[in-house]
Tab-separated table of N, CA and C in Angstrom:
chain	number	residue	atom	x	y	z
F	95	MET	N	64.573	66.772	71.718
F	95	MET	CA	63.540	67.152	71.919
F	95	MET	C	62.882	66.832	73.153
F	96	LYS	N	62.341	67.881	73.955
F	96	LYS	CA	61.983	67.753	75.256
F	96	LYS	C	60.270	67.699	75.314
F	97	TYR	N	59.729	66.977	76.021
F	97	TYR	CA	58.031	66.580	75.981
F	97	TYR	C	57.674	66.978	77.396
F	98	PRO	N	56.682	67.825	77.413
F	98	PRO	CA	56.012	67.989	78.594
F	98	PRO	C	55.601	66.724	79.462
F	99	VAL	N	55.493	66.507	80.465
F	99	VAL	CA	54.835	65.623	81.235
F	99	VAL	C	54.223	65.832	82.419
F	100	LEU	N	53.280	65.169	82.873
F	100	LEU	CA	52.516	65.444	83.916
F	100	LEU	C	52.918	64.530	85.104
F	101	ASN	N	53.670	64.871	85.976
F	101	ASN	CA	54.044	64.042	86.761
F	101	ASN	C	53.481	63.300	87.930
F	102	SER	N	52.452	64.197	88.316
F	102	SER	CA	51.446	63.682	89.328
F	102	SER	C	50.376	64.370	89.248
F	103	ALA	N	49.073	63.926	89.753
F	103	ALA	CA	47.971	64.811	90.067
F	103	ALA	C	47.142	64.422	91.218
F	104	SER	N	46.462	65.305	91.734
F	104	SER	CA	45.660	64.892	92.946
F	104	SER	C	44.357	65.571	92.980
F	105	TYR	N	43.250	65.362	93.704
F	105	TYR	CA	41.906	65.540	93.884
F	105	TYR	C	41.985	66.713	94.851
F	106	ILE	N	41.132	67.693	95.006
F	106	ILE	CA	40.883	68.406	96.083
F	106	ILE	C	39.477	68.661	96.115
F	107	LEU	N	38.824	68.570	97.015
F	107	LEU	CA	37.477	68.720	97.211
F	107	LEU	C	37.402	69.973	98.516
F	108	VAL	N	36.737	71.091	98.239
F	108	VAL	CA	36.902	72.130	99.246
F	108	VAL	C	35.490	72.598	99.740
F	109	ASN	N	35.487	72.737	100.960
F	109	ASN	CA	34.124	72.946	101.807
F	109	ASN	C	34.033	74.529	101.723
F	110	THR	N	33.429	75.117	101.130
F	110	THR	CA	33.212	76.812	100.934
F	110	THR	C	32.006	77.171	100.905
F	111	PRO	N	31.270	77.205	102.273
F	111	PRO	CA	29.938	77.663	102.573
F	111	PRO	C	29.741	78.957	102.128
F	112	ASP	N	30.715	79.838	102.603
F	112	ASP	CA	30.236	81.362	102.195
F	112	ASP	C	30.490	81.675	100.677
F	113	MET	N	31.132	80.729	100.121
F	113	MET	CA	30.986	81.150	98.456
F	113	MET	C	30.023	80.703	97.926
F	114	VAL	N	29.255	79.437	98.727
F	114	VAL	CA	27.924	79.208	98.276
F	114	VAL	C	27.024	80.076	98.348
F	115	ILE	N	26.897	80.636	99.618
F	115	ILE	CA	25.723	81.548	99.997
F	115	ILE	C	26.027	82.770	99.324
F	116	HIS	N	27.028	83.511	99.063
F	116	HIS	CA	27.514	84.684	98.618
F	116	HIS	C	27.505	84.808	97.146
F	117	ASN	N	28.125	83.644	96.310
F	117	ASN	CA	28.637	83.627	95.108
F	117	ASN	C	27.961	82.776	94.317
F	118	GLY	N	27.243	81.872	94.446
F	118	GLY	CA	26.525	80.908	93.759
F	118	GLY	C	25.655	81.677	92.705
F	119	THR	N	25.497	81.280	91.422
F	119	THR	CA	24.825	81.685	90.467
F	119	THR	C	23.130	81.904	90.873
F	120	THR	N	22.780	80.862	91.577
F	120	THR	CA	21.286	80.712	91.653
F	120	THR	C	21.063	81.968	92.872
F	121	GLN	N	22.011	82.081	93.785
F	121	GLN	CA	21.959	82.891	95.102
F	121	GLN	C	21.957	84.441	94.523
F	122	THR	N	23.035	84.881	93.595
F	122	THR	CA	23.090	86.020	93.364
F	122	THR	C	21.948	86.620	92.520
F	123	THR	N	21.441	85.674	91.718
F	123	THR	CA	20.443	86.050	90.882
F	123	THR	C	19.111	86.142	91.662
F	124	GLU	N	18.798	85.372	92.511
F	124	GLU	CA	17.778	85.424	93.822
F	124	GLU	C	18.284	86.769	94.582
F	125	ARG	N	19.121	87.108	94.855
F	125	ARG	CA	19.383	88.235	95.839
F	125	ARG	C	18.955	89.569	95.091
F	126	LEU	N	19.230	89.533	93.697
F	126	LEU	CA	18.965	90.721	92.639
F	126	LEU	C	17.299	90.768	92.742
F	127	SER	N	16.620	89.575	92.428
F	127	SER	CA	15.183	89.694	92.003
F	127	SER	C	14.313	89.441	93.359
F	128	ASN	N	14.895	88.750	94.041
F	128	ASN	CA	13.871	88.734	95.512
F	128	ASN	C	14.696	88.468	96.935
F	129	PRO	N	15.301	89.748	97.093
F	129	PRO	CA	16.407	89.677	98.329
F	129	PRO	C	15.692	89.073	99.555
F	130	ASP	N	14.572	89.212	99.818
F	130	ASP	CA	13.793	88.709	101.067
F	130	ASP	C	13.297	87.365	101.136
F	131	SER	N	13.834	86.885	99.941
F	131	SER	CA	13.034	85.286	99.765
F	131	SER	C	13.436	84.432	100.789
F	132	GLU	N	12.400	83.326	100.998
F	132	GLU	CA	12.618	82.229	101.877
F	132	GLU	C	13.765	81.357	101.488
F	133	TYR	N	14.004	80.903	100.481
F	133	TYR	CA	15.226	80.655	99.515
F	133	TYR	C	16.281	80.898	100.392
F	134	LEU	N	16.577	82.398	100.143
F	134	LEU	CA	17.987	83.015	100.587
F	134	LEU	C	17.841	82.688	102.093
F	135	ARG	N	16.955	82.981	103.028
F	135	ARG	CA	16.814	82.716	104.171
F	135	ARG	C	17.440	81.387	104.833
F	136	LYS	N	16.897	80.378	103.987
F	136	LYS	CA	16.947	78.992	104.407
F	136	LYS	C	18.539	78.268	103.968
F	137	ILE	N	19.231	79.012	103.151
F	137	ILE	CA	20.319	78.538	102.580
F	137	ILE	C	21.204	78.010	103.615
F	138	PRO	N	21.670	78.761	104.689
F	138	PRO	CA	22.457	78.595	105.677
F	138	PRO	C	22.148	77.192	106.509
F	139	SER	N	21.057	76.961	106.647
F	139	SER	CA	20.458	75.848	107.361
F	139	SER	C	20.547	74.566	106.430
F	140	HIS	N	20.780	74.525	105.084
F	140	HIS	CA	20.941	73.394	104.304
F	140	HIS	C	22.689	73.184	103.806
F	141	ILE	N	23.464	73.970	104.328
F	141	ILE	CA	24.939	73.778	104.098
F	141	ILE	C	25.655	73.047	105.141
F	142	ARG	N	26.359	72.160	104.654
F	142	ARG	CA	27.350	70.998	105.479
F	142	ARG	C	28.397	71.707	106.443
F	143	LYS	N	28.680	71.473	107.259
F	143	LYS	CA	29.951	71.912	108.146
F	143	LYS	C	30.999	70.961	107.663
F	144	TYR	N	32.373	71.855	107.820
F	144	TYR	CA	33.321	70.768	107.471
F	144	TYR	C	33.203	69.390	108.103
F	145	GLU	N	32.996	69.347	109.209
F	145	GLU	CA	32.989	67.919	109.808
F	145	GLU	C	32.170	67.130	109.105
F	146	GLU	N	31.025	67.543	108.865
F	146	GLU	CA	29.756	66.729	108.023
F	146	GLU	C	30.144	66.667	106.539
F	147	VAL	N	31.080	67.331	105.808
F	147	VAL	CA	31.766	66.956	104.741
F	147	VAL	C	32.438	65.964	104.875
F	148	LEU	N	33.526	66.016	105.798
F	148	LEU	CA	34.554	64.942	106.084
F	148	LEU	C	33.675	63.435	106.364
F	149	ASN	N	32.431	63.484	106.944
F	149	ASN	CA	32.027	62.386	107.020
F	149	ASN	C	30.974	62.021	105.878
F	150	TYR	N	30.832	62.339	105.014
F	150	TYR	CA	30.283	62.187	103.917
F	150	TYR	C	30.722	61.215	103.071
F	151	ILE	N	29.951	60.155	102.887
F	151	ILE	CA	30.947	58.674	102.361
F	151	ILE	C	30.909	58.801	101.007
F	152	PRO	N	30.535	59.518	100.028
F	152	PRO	CA	31.185	59.812	98.603
F	152	PRO	C	32.107	60.677	98.532
F	153	ASN	N	32.276	61.601	99.528
F	153	ASN	CA	33.545	62.464	99.742
F	153	ASN	C	34.533	61.470	99.912
F	154	GLN	N	34.679	60.583	101.104
F	154	GLN	CA	35.797	59.896	101.350
F	154	GLN	C	36.138	58.963	100.307
F	155	VAL	N	35.151	58.397	99.388
F	155	VAL	CA	35.366	57.702	98.239
F	155	VAL	C	36.013	58.495	97.060
F	156	TYR	N	35.833	59.912	96.938
F	156	TYR	CA	36.324	60.641	95.904
F	156	TYR	C	37.819	60.873	96.233
F	157	ILE	N	38.105	60.829	97.380
F	157	ILE	CA	39.703	61.129	97.475
F	157	ILE	C	40.439	60.021	98.075
F	158	GLY	N	39.702	58.751	97.936
F	158	GLY	CA	40.564	57.271	97.831
F	158	GLY	C	40.791	56.758	99.165
F	159	ASN	N	39.965	57.213	100.233
F	159	ASN	CA	39.736	56.269	101.452
F	159	ASN	C	38.738	55.505	101.500
F	160	MET	N	38.002	55.243	100.690
F	160	MET	CA	36.795	54.179	100.458
F	160	MET	C	37.055	53.702	98.993
F	161	ASN	N	36.452	52.929	98.866
F	161	ASN	CA	36.335	52.074	97.440
F	161	ASN	C	34.699	52.372	97.058
F	162	PRO	N	34.771	52.775	95.461
F	162	PRO	CA	33.447	53.013	94.809
F	162	PRO	C	32.596	51.837	95.488
F	163	SER	N	32.885	50.737	95.210
F	163	SER	CA	32.081	49.811	95.748
F	163	SER	C	31.467	49.531	97.121
F	164	ASP	N	32.142	49.993	97.745
F	164	ASP	CA	31.527	50.679	99.019
F	164	ASP	C	30.152	50.932	99.246
F	165	LEU	N	30.126	51.986	98.099
F	165	LEU	CA	28.769	52.915	98.004
F	165	LEU	C	27.406	51.690	97.795
F	166	ARG	N	27.752	50.568	97.104
F	166	ARG	CA	26.752	49.807	96.723
F	166	ARG	C	25.961	49.081	98.088
F	167	ASP	N	26.766	49.020	98.840
F	167	ASP	CA	26.075	48.481	100.234
F	167	ASP	C	25.422	49.387	101.030
F	168	LYS	N	25.323	50.569	100.591
F	168	LYS	CA	24.818	51.926	101.269
F	168	LYS	C	23.742	51.957	101.094
F	169	LYS	N	22.256	52.225	101.500
F	169	LYS	CA	20.990	52.529	101.031
F	169	LYS	C	21.232	53.937	100.936
F	170	LEU	N	20.271	54.108	99.838
F	170	LEU	CA	20.098	55.448	99.192
F	170	LEU	C	19.180	56.221	99.761
F	171	PRO	N	18.847	57.417	99.933
F	171	PRO	CA	19.828	58.210	99.653
F	171	PRO	C	21.131	58.199	100.667
F	172	TRP	N	22.349	58.849	100.183
F	172	TRP	CA	23.480	58.630	101.136
F	172	TRP	C	23.754	59.824	102.141
F	173	TYR	N	22.872	61.095	101.766
F	173	TYR	CA	23.181	62.476	102.503
F	173	TYR	C	23.039	62.196	103.968
F	174	ASP	N	22.222	61.111	104.685
F	174	ASP	CA	22.223	61.115	105.889
F	174	ASP	C	23.073	60.206	106.510
F	175	LEU	N	23.950	59.470	105.760
F	175	LEU	CA	24.896	58.367	106.583
F	175	LEU	C	26.378	59.179	106.670
F	176	ASN	N	26.674	58.716	107.742
F	176	ASN	CA	28.256	59.017	107.794
F	176	ASN	C	29.050	57.816	107.880
F	177	SER	N	30.253	58.444	107.467
F	177	SER	CA	31.329	57.550	107.018
F	177	SER	C	32.110	57.276	108.469
F	178	ASP	N	32.620	55.762	108.437
F	178	ASP	CA	33.350	55.431	109.545
F	178	ASP	C	34.804	56.211	109.283
F	179	THR	N	34.817	56.616	108.093
F	179	THR	CA	36.333	57.267	107.884
F	179	THR	C	36.341	58.689	107.839
F	180	LYS	N	36.749	59.305	108.515
F	180	LYS	CA	36.608	60.913	108.590
F	180	LYS	C	38.015	61.527	108.349
F	181	GLU	N	38.645	61.056	107.242
F	181	GLU	CA	39.827	61.744	107.259
F	181	GLU	C	39.898	62.819	106.227
F	182	ARG	N	40.685	63.957	106.446
F	182	ARG	CA	41.141	64.711	105.407
F	182	ARG	C	41.601	64.710	104.299
F	183	TYR	N	42.747	63.725	104.389
F	183	TYR	CA	43.724	63.321	103.336
F	183	TYR	C	43.301	61.865	102.876
F	184	GLY	N	43.579	61.510	101.641
F	184	GLY	CA	43.263	60.453	101.172
F	184	GLY	C	44.352	60.152	100.005
F	185	LYS	N	44.406	58.727	99.526
F	185	LYS	CA	45.323	58.590	98.641
F	185	LYS	C	45.585	59.468	97.254
F	186	PHE	N	44.271	59.876	97.093
F	186	PHE	CA	43.920	60.858	95.787
F	186	PHE	C	43.659	62.287	95.937
F	187	GLY	N	43.895	62.490	97.179
F	187	GLY	CA	43.714	63.814	97.436
F	187	GLY	C	43.278	64.336	98.952
F	188	GLU	N	42.527	65.589	98.895
F	188	GLU	CA	42.099	65.827	100.056
F	188	GLU	C	40.897	66.751	100.347
F	189	ILE	N	40.455	66.764	101.424
F	189	ILE	CA	39.095	67.464	101.616
F	189	ILE	C	39.550	68.790	102.339
F	190	MET	N	39.736	70.280	101.776
F	190	MET	CA	40.147	71.271	102.490
F	190	MET	C	39.057	72.182	102.973
F	191	PRO	N	39.385	72.730	104.292
F	191	PRO	CA	38.464	73.660	104.508
F	191	PRO	C	38.445	74.940	104.042
F	192	GLN	N	37.506	75.639	104.230
F	192	GLN	CA	37.361	77.152	103.491
F	192	GLN	C	38.288	78.114	103.566
F	193	ASP	N	38.727	78.313	105.029
F	193	ASP	CA	39.708	79.382	105.413
F	193	ASP	C	41.099	79.089	104.687
F	194	GLU	N	41.593	77.794	104.569
F	194	GLU	CA	42.697	77.290	104.153
F	194	GLU	C	42.602	77.477	102.559
F	195	PHE	N	41.398	77.196	101.685
F	195	PHE	CA	41.334	77.237	100.417
F	195	PHE	C	41.402	78.760	99.883
F	196	ILE	N	41.000	79.585	100.943
F	196	ILE	CA	40.998	81.201	100.914
F	196	ILE	C	42.741	81.541	100.723
F	197	GLY	N	43.187	81.054	101.707
F	197	GLY	CA	44.981	80.887	101.584
F	197	GLY	C	45.266	80.377	100.513
F	198	LEU	N	45.049	79.270	99.725
F	198	LEU	CA	45.310	78.657	98.819
F	198	LEU	C	44.945	79.761	97.571
F	199	LEU	N	44.291	80.352	97.821
F	199	LEU	CA	43.661	81.189	96.486
F	199	LEU	C	44.776	82.578	96.330
F	200	LYS	N	45.165	82.962	97.719
F	200	LYS	CA	46.034	83.933	97.673
F	200	LYS	C	47.591	83.472	97.119
F	201	ILE	N	47.780	82.234	97.637
F	201	ILE	CA	49.378	81.639	97.257
F	201	ILE	C	49.363	81.548	95.850
F	202	SER	N	48.365	81.492	95.177
F	202	SER	CA	48.154	81.165	93.837
F	202	SER	C	47.986	82.385	92.893
F	203	ASP	N	47.759	83.639	93.777
F	203	ASP	CA	47.603	84.608	93.088
F	203	ASP	C	48.587	85.554	92.601
F	204	SER	N	48.779	85.506	91.339
F	204	SER	CA	50.145	85.942	90.489
F	204	SER	C	49.783	87.354	90.308
F	205	PHE	N	48.583	87.843	90.260
F	205	PHE	CA	48.383	89.110	89.879
F	205	PHE	C	47.934	89.992	91.036
F	206	ASN	N	48.087	89.666	92.338
F	206	ASN	CA	47.752	90.386	93.496
F	206	ASN	C	46.293	91.098	93.682
F	207	LEU	N	45.577	90.159	93.219
F	207	LEU	CA	44.098	90.388	93.457
F	207	LEU	C	43.363	89.869	94.429
F	208	VAL	N	43.796	89.133	94.979
F	208	VAL	CA	43.497	88.582	96.331
F	208	VAL	C	43.816	89.367	97.561
F	209	LEU	N	43.123	90.296	98.346
F	209	LEU	CA	43.784	90.763	99.540
F	209	LEU	C	43.165	90.128	100.980
F	210	LEU	N	44.012	89.619	101.568
F	210	LEU	CA	43.547	89.091	102.894
F	210	LEU	C	43.975	90.147	104.118
F	211	GLU	N	42.871	90.080	105.067
F	211	GLU	CA	43.315	90.817	106.479
F	211	GLU	C	44.425	89.959	107.367
F	212	LYS	N	44.980	91.165	107.848
F	212	LYS	CA	46.332	90.571	108.864
F	212	LYS	C	46.205	89.496	109.751
F	213	SER	N	44.969	89.559	110.486
F	213	SER	CA	44.881	88.561	111.185
F	213	SER	C	44.508	87.167	110.641
F	214	PHE	N	43.670	87.433	109.682
F	214	PHE	CA	43.159	86.147	109.077
F	214	PHE	C	44.393	85.579	108.353
F	215	THR	N	45.209	86.634	107.786
F	215	THR	CA	46.572	86.009	107.192
F	215	THR	C	47.368	85.107	108.011
F	216	ASN	N	47.676	85.661	109.278
F	216	ASN	CA	48.375	85.125	110.285
F	216	ASN	C	47.761	83.777	110.770
F	217	ASP	N	46.584	83.609	110.789
F	217	ASP	CA	45.945	82.406	111.206
F	217	ASP	C	46.228	81.219	110.210
F	218	ILE	N	45.882	81.668	108.823
F	218	ILE	CA	46.091	80.878	107.899
F	218	ILE	C	47.711	80.246	107.495
F	219	LYS	N	48.572	81.381	107.915
F	219	LYS	CA	49.962	80.896	107.796
F	219	LYS	C	50.235	79.637	108.793
F	220	ASN	N	49.743	79.853	109.921
F	220	ASN	CA	49.581	78.855	110.891
F	220	ASN	C	49.443	77.476	110.630
F	221	LYS	N	48.415	77.348	109.949
F	221	LYS	CA	47.422	76.234	109.419
F	221	LYS	C	48.497	75.771	108.357
F	222	LEU	N	48.642	76.491	107.413
F	222	LEU	CA	49.273	76.189	105.946
F	222	LEU	C	50.833	75.635	106.040
F	223	SER	N	51.483	76.295	107.275
F	223	SER	CA	52.715	75.900	107.200
F	223	SER	C	53.076	74.167	107.677
F	224	SER	N	51.970	73.594	107.944
F	224	SER	CA	52.092	72.184	108.569
F	224	SER	C	51.247	71.580	107.050
F	225	HIS	N	50.825	71.879	106.227
F	225	HIS	CA	50.338	71.547	105.143
F	225	HIS	C	51.327	70.752	104.247
F	226	LYS	N	51.194	69.705	103.791
F	226	LYS	CA	52.356	68.813	103.250
F	226	LYS	C	52.619	69.261	101.751
F	227	LEU	N	51.727	69.904	101.299
F	227	LEU	CA	51.999	70.506	99.846
F	227	LEU	C	52.468	71.886	99.838
F	228	LEU	N	51.683	72.652	100.610
F	228	LEU	CA	51.600	74.155	100.453
F	228	LEU	C	52.813	74.767	101.509
F	229	SER	N	53.422	74.190	102.378
F	229	SER	CA	54.140	74.798	103.285
F	229	SER	C	55.500	75.610	102.941
F	230	LYS	N	55.966	75.090	101.749
F	230	LYS	CA	56.858	75.938	101.112
F	230	LYS	C	56.535	77.359	100.557
F	231	ASP	N	55.054	77.100	100.358
F	231	ASP	CA	54.686	78.586	99.912
F	231	ASP	C	54.112	79.546	100.646
F	232	VAL	N	54.100	79.342	101.894
F	232	VAL	CA	53.484	80.141	102.738
F	232	VAL	C	53.745	81.721	102.889
F	233	TYR	N	55.020	81.661	102.751
F	233	TYR	CA	55.577	83.069	102.430
F	233	TYR	C	55.004	83.789	101.416
F	234	LYS	N	54.396	83.247	100.318
F	234	LYS	CA	53.624	84.392	99.431
F	234	LYS	C	51.966	84.552	100.055
F	235	LEU	N	51.671	84.443	100.943
F	235	LEU	CA	50.803	84.946	101.649
F	235	LEU	C	51.008	86.485	102.257
F	236	GLY	N	52.175	86.836	102.421
F	236	GLY	CA	52.613	88.075	102.894
F	236	GLY	C	52.249	88.374	104.356
F	237	GLU	N	52.084	89.645	104.467
F	237	GLU	CA	51.881	90.087	105.941
F	237	GLU	C	50.284	90.271	106.080
F	238	GLY	N	49.496	90.257	104.885
F	238	GLY	CA	48.031	90.816	105.089
F	238	GLY	C	47.889	92.405	105.017
F	239	ASN	N	46.727	92.568	104.951
F	239	ASN	CA	46.300	94.018	104.886
F	239	ASN	C	45.381	94.688	105.890
F	240	GLU	N	45.520	95.742	106.039
F	240	GLU	CA	44.453	96.545	107.111
F	240	GLU	C	43.210	96.252	106.250
F	241	ILE	N	42.161	96.438	107.357
F	241	ILE	CA	40.726	96.106	106.789
F	241	ILE	C	40.413	97.218	105.978
F	242	GLU	N	40.796	98.384	106.416
F	242	GLU	CA	40.430	99.858	105.641
F	242	GLU	C	40.940	99.772	104.058
F	243	LYS	N	42.362	99.134	104.083
F	243	LYS	CA	42.865	99.230	102.698
F	243	LYS	C	42.054	98.098	101.692
F	244	ILE	N	41.419	97.136	102.313
F	244	ILE	CA	40.420	95.976	101.788
F	244	ILE	C	39.006	96.937	101.425
F	245	LYS	N	38.544	97.470	102.263
F	245	LYS	CA	37.377	98.017	102.014
F	245	LYS	C	37.295	99.179	100.857
F	246	ASN	N	38.553	99.968	101.265
F	246	ASN	CA	38.736	100.976	99.952
F	246	ASN	C	38.786	100.255	98.348
F	247	GLU	N	39.737	99.129	98.566
F	247	GLU	CA	39.499	98.666	97.304
F	247	GLU	C	38.216	97.898	96.927
F	248	ILE	N	37.388	97.466	97.664
F	248	ILE	CA	36.091	97.068	97.244
F	248	ILE	C	35.355	98.260	96.801
F	249	GLU	N	35.228	99.249	97.339
F	249	GLU	CA	34.449	100.380	97.101
F	249	GLU	C	34.877	100.859	95.742
F	250	LYS	N	36.372	101.084	95.680
F	250	LYS	CA	37.089	101.434	94.352
F	250	LYS	C	36.689	100.626	92.913
F	251	ASN	N	36.431	99.290	93.199
F	251	ASN	CA	36.489	98.460	91.939
F	251	ASN	C	35.242	97.737	92.151
């Protein structure tokens, strides 16, 4: 009898500022009930850029570049502290930028629900072709779509 085995695992921490702004539950509810709210206007100024996400000490701990005990020596709150380690990859996983994550969504899309624009697809192919885990799956991105096709699908669905 064969038994299923988990050979390996890794962490992924993704910086997706656009998804926070446009798809977060609080934001979508606020957009419906109070579209001109101060909260919605201020969101972009409170979202970390990718480089800031790399610099955030707890994120470096999460992917294994620092030890959790290193946090004990840091004064709370940690949000304004920068890490000396600013690495994307760690021994437990990685911190992925938004554009590459969108490419990963397309690569994982078995039902062809994700449509990406042609030039975006080309940019992502170039980036993911050097990714140590995803390079062999770059072909799944396809050629991308014309923006008009994407707009038509959005209107239709």
